[in-house]
Amino acid sequence: MSDHLFVGKSIPRTIEADKVTGKAVYIDDMKRPGMLYGKILYSRYAHARIKSIDTSRAKKLAGVRAVLTGRDIPDARVGFLKDQTVLKKDVVRQFRDEVAAVAAISPEIAAEAVDLIEVEYEELPAVFDPFEAMKEEAPLVHEVDARGRPVKSNMLPLPWKFEAGDIEQGRKDSAFVVTDNVSTTWVNQCCMGTSGCIAEFDTSNNLTLYNQTNVIFGHIGRITEYFSQIGLKGKKIRVVNAIVGGSFGTKLDTDIYEFISIQLALKTRKPVKILFDREEEFQALPPRQPAVFTIEQGCDRDGRLTFRKCEAILDNGAYTSWGATTPSVMIMPMSSLYRVPNVFFKATCVYTNNIYCQAMRGYGNPQATFAVETSMDTLAEAAGIDPLEFRMINRNHPGDETPMRLKITSCGFEECINAVKEKLKWDEKKGKQKGRGLGMASLIHVAGGARVTRSDGHGMVVKVDEYGHVDVIESGTDQGQGSPTVITQIVAEALGVRPEDVFLTFGDTALALWDAGTHASRHTFMAGNAAVRACAKAKKQILDMAVEHMAKIIKGGFKRKKRKDPDFVEPDLDYGLIADPENLDIRDRMVFPKKDPDHPYFRIPVSQVLREGLLGSGESKVVVAEAFYDPPTEMLDREFKGNLSQTYAFGASGVEVEVDEKTGEVKILNLVAAHDVGKAMNPTLLLGQIYGAAYTGVGYGLTEEIKVVNGRVMNPSFRDYQMLTAMDVVPIEPVIVEPMDEDGPYGAKGVGEPGLVPTAPAIANAVYDAIGVRITDLPITPEKVLAALKEKG
Amino acid sequence: MKKVSVSFTLNGYPVTAEVPVTWSLLKTLREDFELTGAKEGCGVGECGACTVIVDGDAVNSCLYPVFEAEGKSVMTIEGIAGEDGTLHPIQTAFLENNGVQCGYCTSGMIMSAKALLDQNPDPAENDIRTNIAGNFCRCTGYVQIVEAIEMAARKME
Ligand code: FES
Ligand code: FES
């Protein structure tokens, strides 16, 4: 395995050079002929009845081409639970509700026109707290469900309940039991490139949606459904991605602005672009799902977990996107982070008049892991066991099957915990420094796909032209994670060419084979496996060609030599060496016999074989191969059990903090991020994933928070939303653990999300070690630290 | 809308723009000159994605009124590679050290770094961090960006 030319090497991101020269075309930079600019008018109330909308002044503004309200378009319902329409006609249920939209010849005119639309509202009683919203007397956010049936409660009809083993038995087996209440809040994904798309119809009403989604085929499904409701059934939809300026979960769902651009394009018969400004991105983009947990855990005298019981309340906001499905991912750490025999988890999603939520890096895992890892620390303390030792006792092992029926294969968990111990000098420092503290937390995450749709497949097409250039049609999305480089490395390795021979086309549904999406940290694993398989097929075709043509090419060479030099004597060669494709190989652009790779005559450029195969004598052939990789995993059953991923990632974060008891400020002195990645495909790029995720995790732990007051986002700007800057120095020490996954491409597993997951709880646990007070509500702001210290006295 | 005529040097060439008086330098670069490397990450001077160099200093071009550019020298990400297309050492360092992920912040980041290195060829880590404090990046955690700038400084010596 060690003789790889490209895999495992820190190949630079040269294939993405357009990103350092300003040539990369993002959705912001894209223009289509005749393109108009769309702009949305949002609600002025958190809950109100729309009495009237007057668009006459907006329509009269020069340069305006269309003004739409809910009365102008079909009443089609969209979203995960079909609980909203594209433009709201009668009732608004949150501040970000889309009330009207304009298309104009410039963004400025569109904005001016939006300001000219007059809406009269009648305010309705609203509810902003999920606990209040669960009460019987609470105002209903929705009076009827998607089918028009009256609704009695704000609680969503979602079945998030998981049970395994016997909690009561677990309780009986416990020597120690603890209960904690923890909560997490809304955070914005903060993609540096804001949301946006261009919708364009051809003459026959087929749609091209220029986009930046990480699930290109998911969009097709949802828009197809929408089309069937608005009279466009059977029309072709093509999604084409621009370069994506960050994704982090925001591009998973089809958002309302996308449907609006479709409606405006349909109305005007022109391409229509909608691009959010930053304020809109903070106000109208669904953020990470907040959650409130009550978690109870027990262990026996030896520190072995006996049970884990947890109930979660999720503020769903006014409508339902992927945020409401985060419990399906929370079940994973709840049931499977550490060995725990008896598990109960229940999550209730509650409608409120707040903003609604979607996915963000890690999905529900960071929230749930914050709960589990807070409880692990308090339970270790109750049992009188060192928290790191406590985690070591309960760690997962290779070969385990968890209560959720996850099958653990490769598992470098133990090494990760040991790395934290060693790098932080745990035994020396833990609990022994005033004002400073150590803390740790771990993670489990899907790392070999995630079967959340019936197919978890990833298709890939590889074609090799007569010059040896390889076109790869990638069905995934490059959202910055480094896939263009990593997939290039895999293709070059598997096919025997060089990275500079490989050209990737990402994100075009008309070209690509189906893919479940670049989410769930699945891309390297899935696309890598598809690439290995497609390249094996293409290579076979080339080797067959070689068998057909090599002898002829070589003999032709001899003939030419003879013409030039009559004294040349043709060597007596054993052509049997190159008569069977099984005996040939390709490496570094050369074809050669496996038995004699440096053969003086039988080592020829692969491009020569390819040209002869296409343009030489004999049947003309092209080289093209596809592979559709869909691992033998399971969809979760009704009880939310099943092995949904082919492999799992493990990791542990250890943090040393210093807490200033006067200011409440928490400073991170060291952050050890140990990750089991299977195999590092490109160590430099891998570090980038770990650093980036850990930084976002630190923000989640310490600073980031969308402040929502009575449904309104109060800090919709970078100035007021505290994302970390280069001045927030976090010394990160990554540790890479490589157990080589037998199902991963060259041994690799997914790593995109894991770095974020354990960071915030590790910080919280370190803060506790430093000051003896536990902050259970993220983020851990100086105000909360001071308040907690004051309470402690 | 009232227009202004502004003449300045853009990536080494003399140019004149006739654009609405309210336009920013960013808007002019992107719309009038179709130089879309500089990005609008916020439009209000908070993120640095729009950074270009004016007379040697890095500025947020989203806040920079275009008429202020009169007579000045403006350099954008499109203008820093050699005439034969050879990448600037900062560009190469960003590719080699993974200073770029999604790339949205990258043009601004590189222009900030260039302004710094042109003025201070041997910056300490803290100088680099201070210099890019106004350039936000969500992908990288800044670590490999800072390293890339250090790497470029060494190469440019
Ligand atoms: S776009 Fe200029 S600072 Fe953000
Ligand atoms: S590379 Fe994505 S924001 Fe910096």
PDB file of C-alpha atoms in Angstrom, chain A residues 579-745:
ATOM      1  CA  ALA A 579      -0.892 -10.740 -24.733  1.00  0.00           C
ATOM      2  CA  ASP A 580      -3.135 -10.807 -21.689  1.00  0.00           C
ATOM      3  CA  PRO A 581      -4.659  -7.751 -20.013  1.00  0.00           C
ATOM      4  CA  GLU A 582      -4.253  -9.500 -16.669  1.00  0.00           C
ATOM      5  CA  ASN A 583      -0.505  -9.300 -17.090  1.00  0.00           C
ATOM      6  CA  LEU A 584      -0.404  -5.595 -17.884  1.00  0.00           C
ATOM      7  CA  ASP A 585      -0.568  -2.546 -15.672  1.00  0.00           C
ATOM      8  CA  ILE A 586      -0.675   1.226 -16.054  1.00  0.00           C
ATOM      9  CA  ARG A 587       1.180   3.609 -13.803  1.00  0.00           C
ATOM     10  CA  ASP A 588       2.338   7.169 -14.212  1.00  0.00           C
ATOM     11  CA  ARG A 589       0.985   7.317 -17.802  1.00  0.00           C
ATOM     12  CA  MET A 590       2.846   4.202 -18.946  1.00  0.00           C
ATOM     13  CA  VAL A 591       1.565   0.736 -19.883  1.00  0.00           C
ATOM     14  CA  PHE A 592       3.873  -2.151 -19.083  1.00  0.00           C
ATOM     15  CA  PRO A 593       3.964  -5.877 -18.279  1.00  0.00           C
ATOM     16  CA  LYS A 594       3.501  -6.457 -14.559  1.00  0.00           C
ATOM     17  CA  LYS A 595       6.285  -8.995 -14.537  1.00  0.00           C
ATOM     18  CA  ASP A 596       8.785  -6.668 -16.143  1.00  0.00           C
ATOM     19  CA  PRO A 597       7.748  -3.060 -15.525  1.00  0.00           C
ATOM     20  CA  ASP A 598      10.975  -1.634 -16.911  1.00  0.00           C
ATOM     21  CA  HIS A 599      10.978  -3.749 -20.041  1.00  0.00           C
ATOM     22  CA  PRO A 600      13.035  -1.879 -22.667  1.00  0.00           C
ATOM     23  CA  TYR A 601      10.350  -2.230 -25.353  1.00  0.00           C
ATOM     24  CA  PHE A 602       7.087  -3.142 -23.660  1.00  0.00           C
ATOM     25  CA  ARG A 603       6.794   0.053 -21.647  1.00  0.00           C
ATOM     26  CA  ILE A 604       4.927   2.603 -23.736  1.00  0.00           C
ATOM     27  CA  PRO A 605       2.846   5.730 -23.087  1.00  0.00           C
ATOM     28  CA  VAL A 606      -0.800   5.001 -22.475  1.00  0.00           C
ATOM     29  CA  SER A 607      -1.732   7.863 -24.817  1.00  0.00           C
ATOM     30  CA  GLN A 608      -0.165   5.935 -27.683  1.00  0.00           C
ATOM     31  CA  VAL A 609      -2.418   2.969 -26.978  1.00  0.00           C
ATOM     32  CA  LEU A 610      -5.464   5.239 -26.684  1.00  0.00           C
ATOM     33  CA  ARG A 611      -4.762   6.943 -30.000  1.00  0.00           C
ATOM     34  CA  GLU A 612      -4.207   3.662 -31.753  1.00  0.00           C
ATOM     35  CA  GLY A 613      -7.419   2.337 -30.226  1.00  0.00           C
ATOM     36  CA  LEU A 614      -9.438   5.223 -31.609  1.00  0.00           C
ATOM     37  CA  LEU A 615      -7.701   6.169 -34.817  1.00  0.00           C
ATOM     38  CA  GLY A 616      -5.513   3.202 -35.732  1.00  0.00           C
ATOM     39  CA  SER A 617      -6.340   0.119 -37.729  1.00  0.00           C
ATOM     40  CA  GLY A 618      -8.952  -2.204 -36.303  1.00  0.00           C
ATOM     41  CA  GLU A 619     -12.276  -1.422 -34.680  1.00  0.00           C
ATOM     42  CA  SER A 620     -12.368   2.169 -33.400  1.00  0.00           C
ATOM     43  CA  LYS A 621     -13.037   2.414 -29.661  1.00  0.00           C
ATOM     44  CA  VAL A 622     -13.494   5.012 -26.951  1.00  0.00           C
ATOM     45  CA  VAL A 623     -12.812   4.554 -23.262  1.00  0.00           C
ATOM     46  CA  VAL A 624     -15.666   5.418 -20.968  1.00  0.00           C
ATOM     47  CA  ALA A 625     -16.794   3.752 -17.788  1.00  0.00           C
ATOM     48  CA  GLU A 626     -19.289   4.418 -15.049  1.00  0.00           C
ATOM     49  CA  ALA A 627     -19.758   3.133 -11.570  1.00  0.00           C
ATOM     50  CA  PHE A 628     -22.616   3.495  -9.190  1.00  0.00           C
ATOM     51  CA  TYR A 629     -21.479   2.733  -5.679  1.00  0.00           C
ATOM     52  CA  ASP A 630     -24.201   2.062  -3.150  1.00  0.00           C
ATOM     53  CA  PRO A 631     -22.903   0.356  -0.008  1.00  0.00           C
ATOM     54  CA  PRO A 632     -24.758  -2.534   1.613  1.00  0.00           C
ATOM     55  CA  THR A 633     -26.100  -0.393   4.452  1.00  0.00           C
ATOM     56  CA  GLU A 634     -29.592  -0.213   5.923  1.00  0.00           C
ATOM     57  CA  MET A 635     -32.257   2.414   6.136  1.00  0.00           C
ATOM     58  CA  LEU A 636     -33.271   2.991   9.753  1.00  0.00           C
ATOM     59  CA  ASP A 637     -36.351   0.959  10.614  1.00  0.00           C
ATOM     60  CA  ARG A 638     -39.434   2.241  12.423  1.00  0.00           C
ATOM     61  CA  GLU A 639     -37.583   2.051  15.697  1.00  0.00           C
ATOM     62  CA  PHE A 640     -34.719   4.080  14.216  1.00  0.00           C
ATOM     63  CA  LYS A 641     -32.413   1.120  14.235  1.00  0.00           C
ATOM     64  CA  GLY A 642     -30.188  -0.090  11.442  1.00  0.00           C
ATOM     65  CA  ASN A 643     -26.649   0.127  10.171  1.00  0.00           C
ATOM     66  CA  LEU A 644     -27.087   3.244   8.091  1.00  0.00           C
ATOM     67  CA  SER A 645     -23.417   3.831   7.356  1.00  0.00           C
ATOM     68  CA  GLN A 646     -20.744   1.507   6.082  1.00  0.00           C
ATOM     69  CA  THR A 647     -18.313   2.782   8.692  1.00  0.00           C
ATOM     70  CA  TYR A 648     -18.111   5.325  11.499  1.00  0.00           C
ATOM     71  CA  ALA A 649     -15.681   8.032  12.502  1.00  0.00           C
ATOM     72  CA  PHE A 650     -14.444   8.425  16.041  1.00  0.00           C
ATOM     73  CA  GLY A 651     -12.521  11.181  17.652  1.00  0.00           C
ATOM     74  CA  ALA A 652     -11.759  13.033  20.827  1.00  0.00           C
ATOM     75  CA  SER A 653     -11.090  16.652  21.580  1.00  0.00           C
ATOM     76  CA  GLY A 654      -9.138  17.792  24.591  1.00  0.00           C
ATOM     77  CA  VAL A 655      -9.034  21.411  25.596  1.00  0.00           C
ATOM     78  CA  GLU A 656      -7.023  23.447  28.044  1.00  0.00           C
ATOM     79  CA  VAL A 657      -8.620  26.772  28.955  1.00  0.00           C
ATOM     80  CA  GLU A 658      -7.833  29.739  31.083  1.00  0.00           C
ATOM     81  CA  VAL A 659     -10.787  31.522  32.636  1.00  0.00           C
ATOM     82  CA  ASP A 660     -10.465  35.113  33.748  1.00  0.00           C
ATOM     83  CA  GLU A 661     -12.669  35.246  36.810  1.00  0.00           C
ATOM     84  CA  LYS A 662     -12.878  39.027  36.659  1.00  0.00           C
ATOM     85  CA  THR A 663     -14.075  39.339  33.070  1.00  0.00           C
ATOM     86  CA  GLY A 664     -15.564  35.891  32.559  1.00  0.00           C
ATOM     87  CA  GLU A 665     -13.457  35.519  29.456  1.00  0.00           C
ATOM     88  CA  VAL A 666     -12.524  31.971  28.403  1.00  0.00           C
ATOM     89  CA  LYS A 667      -9.246  31.608  26.556  1.00  0.00           C
ATOM     90  CA  ILE A 668      -8.268  28.390  24.812  1.00  0.00           C
ATOM     91  CA  LEU A 669      -4.642  27.562  25.488  1.00  0.00           C
ATOM     92  CA  ASN A 670      -4.570  24.290  23.617  1.00  0.00           C
ATOM     93  CA  LEU A 671      -7.040  22.238  21.622  1.00  0.00           C
ATOM     94  CA  VAL A 672      -6.069  18.683  20.783  1.00  0.00           C
ATOM     95  CA  ALA A 673      -8.235  17.316  17.990  1.00  0.00           C
ATOM     96  CA  ALA A 674      -7.647  13.602  17.556  1.00  0.00           C
ATOM     97  CA  HIS A 675      -9.485  11.986  14.671  1.00  0.00           C
ATOM     98  CA  ASP A 676      -9.820   8.479  13.372  1.00  0.00           C
ATOM     99  CA  VAL A 677      -9.973   9.105   9.626  1.00  0.00           C
ATOM    100  CA  GLY A 678      -9.288   5.624   8.309  1.00  0.00           C
ATOM    101  CA  LYS A 679      -6.540   6.873   6.063  1.00  0.00           C
ATOM    102  CA  ALA A 680      -5.391  10.434   5.390  1.00  0.00           C
ATOM    103  CA  MET A 681      -5.856  10.797   1.635  1.00  0.00           C
ATOM    104  CA  ASN A 682      -4.150  14.182   1.577  1.00  0.00           C
ATOM    105  CA  PRO A 683      -2.741  15.145   4.967  1.00  0.00           C
ATOM    106  CA  THR A 684      -2.595  18.895   4.303  1.00  0.00           C
ATOM    107  CA  LEU A 685      -6.183  19.013   3.095  1.00  0.00           C
ATOM    108  CA  LEU A 686      -7.292  16.811   5.951  1.00  0.00           C
ATOM    109  CA  LEU A 687      -5.815  19.258   8.445  1.00  0.00           C
ATOM    110  CA  GLY A 688      -7.838  21.980   6.765  1.00  0.00           C
ATOM    111  CA  GLN A 689     -11.040  20.074   7.526  1.00  0.00           C
ATOM    112  CA  ILE A 690     -10.023  19.558  11.132  1.00  0.00           C
ATOM    113  CA  TYR A 691      -8.918  23.152  11.736  1.00  0.00           C
ATOM    114  CA  GLY A 692     -11.978  24.614  10.070  1.00  0.00           C
ATOM    115  CA  ALA A 693     -14.433  22.378  11.891  1.00  0.00           C
ATOM    116  CA  ALA A 694     -12.710  22.882  15.227  1.00  0.00           C
ATOM    117  CA  TYR A 695     -12.818  26.661  14.783  1.00  0.00           C
ATOM    118  CA  THR A 696     -16.500  26.584  14.037  1.00  0.00           C
ATOM    119  CA  GLY A 697     -16.849  24.370  17.104  1.00  0.00           C
ATOM    120  CA  VAL A 698     -15.055  26.936  19.239  1.00  0.00           C
ATOM    121  CA  GLY A 699     -17.437  29.583  17.931  1.00  0.00           C
ATOM    122  CA  TYR A 700     -20.338  27.288  18.820  1.00  0.00           C
ATOM    123  CA  GLY A 701     -18.895  26.842  22.282  1.00  0.00           C
ATOM    124  CA  LEU A 702     -17.932  30.390  23.124  1.00  0.00           C
ATOM    125  CA  THR A 703     -19.282  33.168  20.959  1.00  0.00           C
ATOM    126  CA  GLU A 704     -21.830  32.417  18.286  1.00  0.00           C
ATOM    127  CA  GLU A 705     -25.509  32.987  18.767  1.00  0.00           C
ATOM    128  CA  ILE A 706     -28.326  34.378  16.691  1.00  0.00           C
ATOM    129  CA  LYS A 707     -30.156  36.582  19.125  1.00  0.00           C
ATOM    130  CA  VAL A 708     -33.852  36.106  18.517  1.00  0.00           C
ATOM    131  CA  VAL A 709     -36.173  38.350  20.490  1.00  0.00           C
ATOM    132  CA  ASN A 710     -39.897  37.882  19.976  1.00  0.00           C
ATOM    133  CA  GLY A 711     -39.193  36.140  16.726  1.00  0.00           C
ATOM    134  CA  ARG A 712     -36.941  38.820  15.353  1.00  0.00           C
ATOM    135  CA  VAL A 713     -33.231  38.330  14.603  1.00  0.00           C
ATOM    136  CA  MET A 714     -31.537  41.139  16.503  1.00  0.00           C
ATOM    137  CA  ASN A 715     -27.975  40.712  15.269  1.00  0.00           C
ATOM    138  CA  PRO A 716     -28.124  40.231  11.495  1.00  0.00           C
ATOM    139  CA  SER A 717     -24.587  41.366  10.681  1.00  0.00           C
ATOM    140  CA  PHE A 718     -21.053  40.141  11.031  1.00  0.00           C
ATOM    141  CA  ARG A 719     -20.394  43.013  13.431  1.00  0.00           C
ATOM    142  CA  ASP A 720     -23.009  41.792  15.849  1.00  0.00           C
ATOM    143  CA  TYR A 721     -22.803  38.066  15.211  1.00  0.00           C
ATOM    144  CA  GLN A 722     -19.571  36.960  16.739  1.00  0.00           C
ATOM    145  CA  MET A 723     -17.867  34.648  14.318  1.00  0.00           C
ATOM    146  CA  LEU A 724     -14.199  34.048  15.128  1.00  0.00           C
ATOM    147  CA  THR A 725     -11.626  36.129  13.276  1.00  0.00           C
ATOM    148  CA  ALA A 726      -7.923  35.596  12.677  1.00  0.00           C
ATOM    149  CA  MET A 727      -7.309  37.472  15.926  1.00  0.00           C
ATOM    150  CA  ASP A 728      -9.017  34.737  17.926  1.00  0.00           C
ATOM    151  CA  VAL A 729      -5.989  32.519  18.111  1.00  0.00           C
ATOM    152  CA  VAL A 730      -6.878  28.939  18.945  1.00  0.00           C
ATOM    153  CA  PRO A 731      -3.801  26.736  19.099  1.00  0.00           C
ATOM    154  CA  ILE A 732      -4.986  23.480  17.570  1.00  0.00           C
ATOM    155  CA  GLU A 733      -2.966  20.330  17.728  1.00  0.00           C
ATOM    156  CA  PRO A 734      -4.414  17.777  15.317  1.00  0.00           C
ATOM    157  CA  VAL A 735      -3.706  14.104  15.778  1.00  0.00           C
ATOM    158  CA  ILE A 736      -4.458  11.792  12.876  1.00  0.00           C
ATOM    159  CA  VAL A 737      -5.294   8.192  13.667  1.00  0.00           C
ATOM    160  CA  GLU A 738      -5.277   5.856  10.667  1.00  0.00           C
ATOM    161  CA  PRO A 739      -6.741   2.417  11.315  1.00  0.00           C
ATOM    162  CA  MET A 740      -7.328   1.859   7.557  1.00  0.00           C
ATOM    163  CA  ASP A 741     -10.965   1.144   6.895  1.00  0.00           C
ATOM    164  CA  GLU A 742     -11.446  -1.989   4.852  1.00  0.00           C
ATOM    165  CA  ASP A 743     -14.441  -0.570   3.008  1.00  0.00           C
ATOM    166  CA  GLY A 744     -13.056   2.900   2.413  1.00  0.00           C
ATOM    167  CA  PRO A 745     -11.317   3.939  -0.795  1.00  0.00           C
TER     168      PRO A 745
END
